[in-house]
Short mmCIF file of C-alpha atoms and ligand atoms in Angstrom, two decimals:
data_model
loop_
_atom_site.label_atom_id
_atom_site.label_comp_id
_atom_site.label_asym_id
_atom_site.label_seq_id
_atom_site.Cartn_x
_atom_site.Cartn_y
_atom_site.Cartn_z
CA MET Q 1 0.00 0.00 0.00
CA LYS Q 2 1.13 3.58 -0.63
CA LEU Q 3 0.83 6.24 2.06
CA THR Q 4 -1.74 8.94 1.29
CA SER Q 5 -1.90 12.47 2.73
CA THR Q 6 -5.16 11.63 4.52
CA LYS Q 7 -3.65 8.55 6.16
CA LEU Q 8 -0.52 10.50 7.12
CA LYS Q 9 -2.60 13.15 8.89
CA GLU Q 10 -4.50 10.46 10.74
CA PHE Q 11 -1.20 8.90 11.86
CA ALA Q 12 0.20 12.29 12.89
CA GLN Q 13 -2.78 12.81 15.16
CA ILE Q 14 -2.46 9.35 16.68
CA ALA Q 15 1.26 9.93 17.27
CA GLY Q 16 0.38 13.07 19.26
CA PHE Q 17 0.84 15.97 16.84
CA ASP Q 18 -1.78 18.73 16.91
CA LEU Q 19 -1.15 19.98 13.39
CA CYS Q 20 0.15 18.46 10.17
CA GLY Q 21 0.64 20.04 6.75
CA ILE Q 22 2.38 18.90 3.59
CA THR Q 23 4.29 20.87 1.00
CA THR Q 24 6.65 20.32 -1.92
CA PRO Q 25 10.43 20.57 -1.45
CA ASP Q 26 10.92 23.64 -3.65
CA ARG Q 27 13.38 26.36 -2.81
CA LEU Q 28 11.87 29.58 -1.43
CA PRO Q 29 13.73 32.47 -3.12
CA GLU Q 30 11.96 35.20 -1.12
CA SER Q 31 12.81 33.58 2.22
CA GLU Q 32 16.39 32.90 1.07
CA ALA Q 33 16.84 36.57 0.30
CA LYS Q 34 15.34 37.60 3.67
CA PHE Q 35 17.54 35.14 5.51
CA THR Q 36 20.69 36.30 3.66
CA LYS Q 37 19.94 39.92 4.48
CA TRP Q 38 19.35 38.96 8.12
CA ILE Q 39 22.81 37.38 8.32
CA ASP Q 40 24.48 40.20 6.37
CA LYS Q 41 23.13 42.69 8.91
CA SER Q 42 24.50 40.50 11.76
CA TYR Q 43 21.01 40.10 13.20
CA HIS Q 44 22.07 36.56 14.15
CA ALA Q 45 24.47 38.05 16.75
CA ASP Q 46 26.86 35.37 18.06
CA MET Q 47 24.91 32.43 16.59
CA ASP Q 48 27.62 31.67 14.03
CA TRP Q 49 26.26 28.16 13.45
CA ILE Q 50 23.23 29.57 11.65
CA ALA Q 51 25.34 31.38 9.05
CA LYS Q 52 27.17 28.17 8.06
CA ASN Q 53 26.21 25.74 5.26
CA ARG Q 54 23.62 28.11 3.92
CA SER Q 55 22.97 26.18 0.72
CA ARG Q 56 21.75 23.21 2.80
CA ARG Q 57 19.29 25.42 4.65
CA PHE Q 58 17.93 26.73 1.36
CA ASP Q 59 17.48 23.49 -0.55
CA PRO Q 60 15.73 20.43 0.92
CA LYS Q 61 17.33 18.32 -1.84
CA GLU Q 62 20.71 18.91 -0.22
CA LEU Q 63 19.33 17.38 2.96
CA LEU Q 64 17.69 14.35 1.32
CA GLY Q 65 18.64 13.68 -2.30
CA ASN Q 66 15.40 12.22 -3.62
CA VAL Q 67 13.04 14.21 -1.40
CA LYS Q 68 9.48 14.45 -2.75
CA SER Q 69 7.52 15.90 0.17
CA VAL Q 70 8.01 18.05 3.24
CA ILE Q 71 5.78 17.20 6.20
CA ILE Q 72 5.40 19.99 8.76
CA LEU Q 73 4.15 19.13 12.24
CA GLY Q 74 2.97 21.36 15.07
CA ILE Q 75 2.48 20.85 18.81
CA ASN Q 76 0.61 23.24 21.09
CA TYR Q 77 2.59 24.05 24.25
CA TYR Q 78 0.56 26.94 25.66
CA GLN Q 79 0.12 27.22 29.40
CA PRO Q 80 -1.41 30.21 31.17
CA ASN Q 81 0.67 32.47 33.39
CA SER Q 82 0.10 33.28 37.05
CA GLU Q 83 -1.21 36.77 37.61
CA SER Q 84 2.09 38.16 38.82
CA VAL Q 85 5.66 37.12 39.48
CA PRO Q 86 6.24 36.50 43.20
CA LYS Q 87 9.02 38.44 44.91
CA GLY Q 88 12.41 36.77 44.60
CA LYS Q 89 11.37 34.71 41.56
CA GLY Q 90 12.39 34.80 37.91
CA LEU Q 91 10.00 34.08 35.03
CA VAL Q 92 10.68 31.20 32.61
CA SER Q 93 9.12 31.47 29.13
CA ARG Q 94 6.32 29.05 28.43
CA TYR Q 95 8.06 26.76 26.00
CA ALA Q 96 10.74 25.86 28.53
CA ARG Q 97 8.77 25.09 31.68
CA GLY Q 98 8.26 21.35 31.21
CA LYS Q 99 10.37 18.58 29.78
CA ASP Q 100 12.70 19.49 26.86
CA TYR Q 101 10.52 19.62 23.74
CA HIS Q 102 13.27 18.09 21.58
CA LYS Q 103 12.86 14.86 23.53
CA ILE Q 104 9.07 14.97 23.46
CA ILE Q 105 8.96 15.55 19.71
CA LYS Q 106 11.60 12.86 19.06
CA LYS Q 107 9.37 10.24 20.69
CA LYS Q 108 6.29 11.33 18.77
CA THR Q 109 8.21 11.47 15.48
CA GLU Q 110 9.56 7.94 15.96
CA ASN Q 111 6.02 6.77 16.59
CA LEU Q 112 4.83 8.50 13.41
CA LEU Q 113 7.70 7.16 11.27
CA TYR Q 114 6.97 3.63 12.44
CA ARG Q 115 3.38 3.97 11.24
CA ILE Q 116 4.45 5.56 7.95
CA ASP Q 117 6.91 2.76 7.18
CA LYS Q 118 4.38 0.09 8.07
CA GLU Q 119 1.76 1.59 5.76
CA ASN Q 120 4.06 2.51 2.89
CA GLN Q 121 5.42 -0.76 1.67
CA GLU Q 122 7.59 0.68 -1.08
CA ASP Q 123 11.19 1.66 -0.34
CA CYS Q 124 11.34 5.11 1.18
CA GLU Q 125 13.71 7.34 3.11
CA HIS Q 126 13.08 10.11 5.61
CA LYS Q 127 15.00 12.72 7.59
CA TRP Q 128 13.53 14.76 10.38
CA TRP Q 129 14.42 17.65 12.68
CA VAL Q 130 12.97 19.89 15.29
CA ASP Q 131 14.50 23.33 15.70
CA TYR Q 132 18.18 22.45 15.28
CA GLY Q 133 18.04 21.27 11.64
CA PRO Q 134 19.40 23.46 8.81
CA PHE Q 135 15.88 24.16 7.66
CA LEU Q 136 13.69 27.27 7.34
CA GLU Q 137 10.91 25.98 9.56
CA ARG Q 138 8.58 28.97 9.58
CA PRO Q 139 8.59 29.71 5.83
CA TYR Q 140 7.94 26.03 4.97
CA ALA Q 141 5.27 25.81 7.68
CA GLU Q 142 3.56 28.80 6.10
CA LYS Q 143 3.77 27.17 2.67
CA ALA Q 144 2.35 23.92 4.09
CA GLY Q 145 -0.74 25.79 5.27
CA LEU Q 146 -0.11 25.67 9.02
CA GLY Q 147 -0.51 29.41 9.47
CA TYR Q 148 1.11 32.68 8.52
CA ILE Q 149 4.11 34.63 9.77
CA GLY Q 150 3.08 37.64 11.85
CA LYS Q 151 4.90 40.92 12.46
CA ASN Q 152 6.58 39.36 15.51
CA GLY Q 153 8.14 36.81 13.13
CA MET Q 154 6.10 33.99 14.67
CA LEU Q 155 4.08 31.42 12.75
CA ILE Q 156 0.51 32.09 13.85
CA THR Q 157 -1.93 29.21 13.45
CA LYS Q 158 -5.69 29.33 13.31
CA GLN Q 159 -6.06 26.65 15.98
CA PHE Q 160 -3.51 27.62 18.66
CA GLY Q 161 -2.11 31.03 17.74
CA SER Q 162 1.69 31.05 17.75
CA TRP Q 163 2.16 28.77 20.76
CA ILE Q 164 3.33 25.81 18.75
CA PHE Q 165 6.60 24.01 18.19
CA ILE Q 166 7.37 23.24 14.58
CA SER Q 167 9.12 20.08 13.37
CA GLU Q 168 9.55 18.54 9.95
CA ILE Q 169 9.99 15.25 8.13
CA LEU Q 170 11.54 15.23 4.67
CA THR Q 171 10.49 12.10 2.81
CA THR Q 172 10.92 10.40 -0.56
CA ILE Q 173 7.21 9.50 -0.55
CA GLU Q 174 5.15 11.64 -2.92
CA LEU Q 175 2.17 13.13 -1.06
CA ALA Q 176 -0.56 15.52 -2.17
CA PRO Q 177 0.52 18.97 -0.86
CA ASP Q 178 -1.64 21.39 1.11
CA GLN Q 179 -2.23 24.95 0.00
CA PRO Q 180 -0.79 27.87 1.98
CA THR Q 181 -3.36 29.22 4.40
CA ASP Q 182 -5.82 31.60 2.78
CA LEU Q 183 -5.19 34.10 5.60
CA GLU Q 184 -8.91 34.28 6.21
CA HIS Q 185 -8.23 33.79 9.89
CA GLY Q 186 -6.65 37.21 10.02
CA LYS Q 187 -3.47 39.04 9.21
CA CYS Q 188 -1.67 41.64 11.26
CA THR Q 189 -3.00 44.48 9.07
CA THR Q 190 -2.32 47.75 10.93
CA CYS Q 191 -1.68 46.17 14.35
CA THR Q 192 1.79 46.87 15.81
CA LEU Q 193 1.23 45.71 19.41
CA CYS Q 194 4.16 43.25 19.33
CA ILE Q 195 6.56 45.82 17.91
CA ASP Q 196 5.47 48.44 20.46
CA ALA Q 197 5.55 46.05 23.43
CA CYS Q 198 9.07 44.69 22.92
CA PRO Q 199 11.02 46.27 25.81
CA THR Q 200 14.30 46.23 23.87
CA ASP Q 201 12.94 47.22 20.43
CA ALA Q 202 14.15 43.95 18.94
CA ILE Q 203 11.52 43.85 16.18
CA VAL Q 204 13.19 46.34 13.87
CA LYS Q 205 10.45 46.07 11.29
CA PRO Q 206 7.58 43.68 10.61
CA ARG Q 207 8.88 40.07 10.56
CA LEU Q 208 12.45 41.14 11.21
CA VAL Q 209 13.97 40.39 14.62
CA ASP Q 210 17.41 41.61 15.62
CA SER Q 211 18.75 38.87 17.90
CA ASN Q 212 21.31 41.29 19.39
CA LYS Q 213 18.39 42.96 21.18
CA CYS Q 214 15.96 40.04 21.60
CA ILE Q 215 15.57 39.01 25.26
CA SER Q 216 15.18 35.42 24.13
CA TYR Q 217 18.60 35.48 22.48
CA LEU Q 218 20.22 37.44 25.27
CA THR Q 219 19.03 35.14 28.07
CA ILE Q 220 19.46 31.82 26.23
CA GLU Q 221 22.11 32.03 23.54
CA ARG Q 222 24.39 34.94 24.36
CA PRO Q 223 27.62 33.63 25.85
CA LYS Q 224 28.82 36.98 27.19
CA THR Q 225 27.76 39.57 29.74
CA ILE Q 226 24.74 41.66 28.81
CA PRO Q 227 24.99 45.47 28.54
CA ASP Q 228 23.16 47.22 31.40
CA GLU Q 229 20.95 49.29 29.10
CA LEU Q 230 19.41 46.03 27.77
CA ALA Q 231 19.51 44.03 31.02
CA SER Q 232 17.58 46.72 32.86
CA LYS Q 233 14.65 46.07 30.51
CA PHE Q 234 14.34 42.33 31.20
CA GLY Q 235 12.14 42.73 34.27
CA ALA Q 236 11.82 39.30 35.90
CA MET Q 237 12.59 37.27 32.78
CA VAL Q 238 15.39 34.78 33.30
CA PHE Q 239 14.96 32.38 30.38
CA GLY Q 240 13.45 33.34 27.02
CA CYS Q 241 10.71 35.88 26.49
CA ASP Q 242 7.04 35.69 25.47
CA ILE Q 243 6.12 39.37 25.34
CA CYS Q 244 5.68 39.64 21.55
CA GLN Q 245 3.35 36.63 21.71
CA ASP Q 246 1.53 37.61 24.91
CA VAL Q 247 0.29 40.85 23.40
CA CYS Q 248 -0.77 39.36 20.05
CA PRO Q 249 -4.56 39.67 19.64
CA HIS Q 250 -4.63 36.50 17.53
CA ASN Q 251 -3.16 34.60 20.43
CA LEU Q 252 -5.57 36.03 22.96
CA SER Q 253 -8.52 34.57 21.08
CA ARG Q 254 -6.92 31.25 20.10
CA GLN Q 255 -4.66 30.10 22.89
CA ARG Q 256 -5.75 27.07 24.86
CA PRO Q 257 -3.85 24.97 27.36
CA THR Q 258 -1.76 22.15 25.94
CA THR Q 259 -3.07 18.64 26.35
CA HIS Q 260 0.44 17.16 26.35
CA LYS Q 261 1.22 16.16 29.90
CA GLU Q 262 4.96 16.13 29.12
CA PHE Q 263 4.78 19.92 29.35
CA ASP Q 264 3.48 19.72 32.92
CA TYR Q 265 5.52 21.86 35.27
CA ALA Q 266 6.19 18.77 37.38
CA ASN Q 267 8.34 17.42 34.52
CA GLY Q 268 10.54 20.51 34.39
CA VAL Q 269 11.46 23.68 36.25
CA GLY Q 270 7.98 25.24 36.07
CA GLU Q 271 6.93 28.85 35.66
CA PHE Q 272 9.37 30.45 38.13
CA LEU Q 273 12.92 30.00 39.32
CA ASP Q 274 13.91 31.00 42.80
CA LEU Q 275 16.59 33.61 42.08
CA GLN Q 276 18.58 33.08 45.26
CA GLU Q 277 18.45 29.31 44.90
CA VAL Q 278 20.01 29.55 41.42
CA LEU Q 279 22.64 32.03 42.59
CA ASN Q 280 23.54 29.68 45.45
CA LEU Q 281 24.03 26.61 43.22
CA LYS Q 282 27.48 25.50 44.23
CA ASP Q 283 28.66 23.62 41.16
CA ARG Q 284 27.77 22.14 37.75
CA GLU Q 285 26.31 19.07 39.40
CA ALA Q 286 23.86 21.17 41.39
CA PHE Q 287 23.02 23.13 38.23
CA LEU Q 288 22.25 19.92 36.34
CA LYS Q 289 20.15 18.60 39.21
CA LEU Q 290 17.90 21.60 38.70
CA THR Q 291 17.90 21.79 34.88
CA ALA Q 292 18.72 18.36 33.36
CA GLY Q 293 16.16 17.20 30.78
CA THR Q 294 14.83 20.75 30.28
CA PRO Q 295 15.81 23.54 27.82
CA LEU Q 296 17.41 25.43 30.71
CA THR Q 297 20.73 23.62 30.34
CA ARG Q 298 21.39 25.74 27.23
CA PRO Q 299 22.86 28.92 28.83
CA LYS Q 300 24.92 26.77 31.22
CA GLU Q 301 25.41 27.50 34.89
CA ASP Q 302 27.14 30.86 34.35
CA GLY Q 303 24.50 32.10 31.89
CA LEU Q 304 21.56 31.20 34.12
CA LYS Q 305 23.24 32.79 37.15
CA ARG Q 306 23.95 35.92 35.08
CA ASN Q 307 20.22 36.09 34.18
CA CYS Q 308 19.09 35.59 37.77
CA LYS Q 309 21.44 38.30 38.98
CA ILE Q 310 19.90 40.67 36.42
CA ALA Q 311 16.36 39.80 37.57
CA LEU Q 312 17.34 40.40 41.18
CA ASN Q 313 18.82 43.79 40.29
CA ASN Q 314 15.70 44.69 38.32
CA GLU Q 315 13.51 43.70 41.28
CA GLN Q 316 15.55 45.90 43.62
CA ASP Q 317 15.32 48.81 41.19
C1 B12 Z 1 17.62 31.27 15.41
C2 B12 Z 1 16.30 31.11 16.11
C3 B12 Z 1 15.97 32.03 17.08
C4 B12 Z 1 16.78 33.31 17.33
C5 B12 Z 1 16.42 34.33 16.23
C6 B12 Z 1 14.91 34.59 16.10
C7 B12 Z 1 14.42 34.95 14.70
N1 B12 Z 1 13.36 35.73 14.66
O1 B12 Z 1 14.96 34.50 13.70
C8 B12 Z 1 16.34 33.70 18.77
C9 B12 Z 1 17.29 33.07 19.77
C10 B12 Z 1 16.25 35.19 19.05
C11 B12 Z 1 14.98 32.99 18.85
C12 B12 Z 1 13.96 33.38 19.69
C13 B12 Z 1 12.73 32.74 19.76
N2 B12 Z 1 12.39 31.57 19.19
CO1 B12 Z 1 13.50 30.67 17.85
N3 B12 Z 1 14.35 29.78 16.43
C14 B12 Z 1 15.42 30.04 15.78
C15 B12 Z 1 15.64 29.00 14.65
C16 B12 Z 1 16.65 27.97 15.13
C17 B12 Z 1 16.04 29.57 13.30
C18 B12 Z 1 15.15 30.76 12.84
C19 B12 Z 1 15.74 31.48 11.67
O2 B12 Z 1 16.09 30.87 10.68
N4 B12 Z 1 15.86 32.79 11.78
C20 B12 Z 1 16.32 33.63 10.74
C21 B12 Z 1 15.11 34.42 10.21
C22 B12 Z 1 15.60 35.41 9.17
O3 B12 Z 1 14.28 33.45 9.62
P1 B12 Z 1 12.74 33.20 10.07
O4 B12 Z 1 12.48 33.75 11.40
O5 B12 Z 1 12.46 31.78 9.81
O6 B12 Z 1 12.07 34.23 9.13
C23 B12 Z 1 11.70 34.03 7.79
C24 B12 Z 1 10.34 34.60 7.54
O7 B12 Z 1 10.10 35.77 8.28
C25 B12 Z 1 10.43 34.85 6.06
N5 B12 Z 1 9.51 35.80 5.54
C26 B12 Z 1 8.52 35.34 4.81
N6 B12 Z 1 7.88 36.37 4.32
C27 B12 Z 1 8.45 37.53 4.70
C28 B12 Z 1 8.11 38.85 4.44
C29 B12 Z 1 8.87 39.87 5.00
C30 B12 Z 1 8.51 41.30 4.71
C31 B12 Z 1 9.95 39.54 5.83
C32 B12 Z 1 10.76 40.64 6.42
C33 B12 Z 1 10.27 38.19 6.10
C34 B12 Z 1 9.50 37.18 5.51
O8 B12 Z 1 11.76 35.16 5.74
C35 B12 Z 1 12.58 34.82 6.83
C36 B12 Z 1 13.77 34.06 6.29
O9 B12 Z 1 13.46 32.83 5.73
C37 B12 Z 1 14.18 28.39 14.55
C38 B12 Z 1 14.13 26.92 14.12
C39 B12 Z 1 14.37 26.75 12.63
N7 B12 Z 1 15.19 25.79 12.27
O10 B12 Z 1 13.82 27.47 11.81
C40 B12 Z 1 13.60 28.64 15.96
C41 B12 Z 1 12.12 29.00 16.07
C42 B12 Z 1 11.84 30.04 15.04
N8 B12 Z 1 12.03 29.61 17.39
C43 B12 Z 1 10.91 29.39 18.00
C44 B12 Z 1 10.53 29.98 19.24
C45 B12 Z 1 9.36 29.34 19.98
C46 B12 Z 1 11.22 31.10 19.74
C47 B12 Z 1 10.80 32.00 20.92
C48 B12 Z 1 9.31 32.24 21.06
C49 B12 Z 1 11.38 31.41 22.22
C50 B12 Z 1 11.11 32.18 23.50
N9 B12 Z 1 9.94 32.10 24.11
O11 B12 Z 1 11.98 32.85 24.01
C51 B12 Z 1 11.59 33.32 20.56
C52 B12 Z 1 10.74 34.24 19.63
C53 B12 Z 1 11.50 35.39 19.06
C54 B12 Z 1 10.87 35.91 17.75
N10 B12 Z 1 9.91 36.81 17.85
O12 B12 Z 1 11.25 35.46 16.65
C55 B12 Z 1 10.00 28.50 17.17
C56 B12 Z 1 8.90 29.34 16.55
C57 B12 Z 1 7.53 28.67 16.45
C58 B12 Z 1 6.54 29.58 15.80
N11 B12 Z 1 5.27 29.39 16.13
O13 B12 Z 1 6.85 30.45 15.01
C59 B12 Z 1 11.03 27.87 16.13
C60 B12 Z 1 10.45 27.56 14.78
C61 B12 Z 1 11.58 26.59 16.80
C62 B12 Z 1 10.61 25.40 16.71
N12 B12 Z 1 11.06 24.31 16.11
O14 B12 Z 1 9.50 25.42 17.14
N13 B12 Z 1 14.91 31.97 17.95
#
């Protein structure tokens, strides 16, 4: 039997994905140009890895020679916030509060690939990634009909707003593609709430984020100290930032709590970190005891302590 798009979507749902779209593995010249300009302007800051092997990022055929289809998958991770941040605590962005999503998506993808291979009895090959692959996830997700890219640069879906993780499977199986979303569920039009709300003015123009100023980059990826004029605008945020999504009117009407229990706070660090507890961690072992299996290992012990020190200073100010 040959896998059909309908069957694939059924399998994706059974495997635990909330959204599934299919597109063809064409190059996307407009996105390539935008990406190249982004790098040329050094908006990637210290993330040198993203500037490397650009041709692979631009052409799915360089990732899988005989690729025929690109499957884009989405998982809703939204969880509501408490009303305020308690004294002495730092705020963790929503995507990072439970178990590391890379691990969660790996499990679900393996489940899905097992079903695909069982159904599709002809020889086929696949490659998949979440986040770390050299792949333009948002532009292909838009082309696969999952949603559209808003002024905050986020892929906004009709079902869950922008609170989704994106992952992809490149496959040699030929599947009927979906059409890009018709945008009937709303565009940004004249709204600029995300641009106006960003405390560090990181959204330099619609759909263009300067990582050098983005609190997400600064608290997660930046290896160095953070200039005071930016740090003083972080408020209580110690890992990532959700402001440009929190203010988005499309999110306000579409967000609903995730049904994936892996994102439960009990499986990770939760909504808040105790600032003093982090600052008192005595070594790497203690740091890993707190963060292992969650995205918070990324900035390492020094980075997380740096962020907590900033939040404490901001609280005192
Ligand atoms: C590098 C990176 C970052 C960097 C840079 C962010 C950025 N805006 O590029 C930093 C560390 C700052 C970051 C932060 C965050 N990230 Co991030 N990040 C990535 C990563 C690894 C690459 C993105 C990339 O290529 N950026 C370069 C820019 C130029 O490309 P792009 O954003 O894809 O933009 C394209 C479109 O805008 C397109 N485009 C199409 N039409 C048009 C029209 C116009 C006029 C323009 C200007 C552009 C444009 O052209 C661009 C180039 O192709 C992706 C995973 C992946 N492999 O794609 C995750 C990813 C984008 N991140 C994600 C998330 C969740 C976040 C955060 C919300 C995390 C947090 N809470 O702190 C923030 C959000 C910040 C923001 N508003 O973008 C999700 C986004 C899911 C979604 N619904 O959109 C992704 C897809 C990871 C995943 N697998 O789920 N991230």
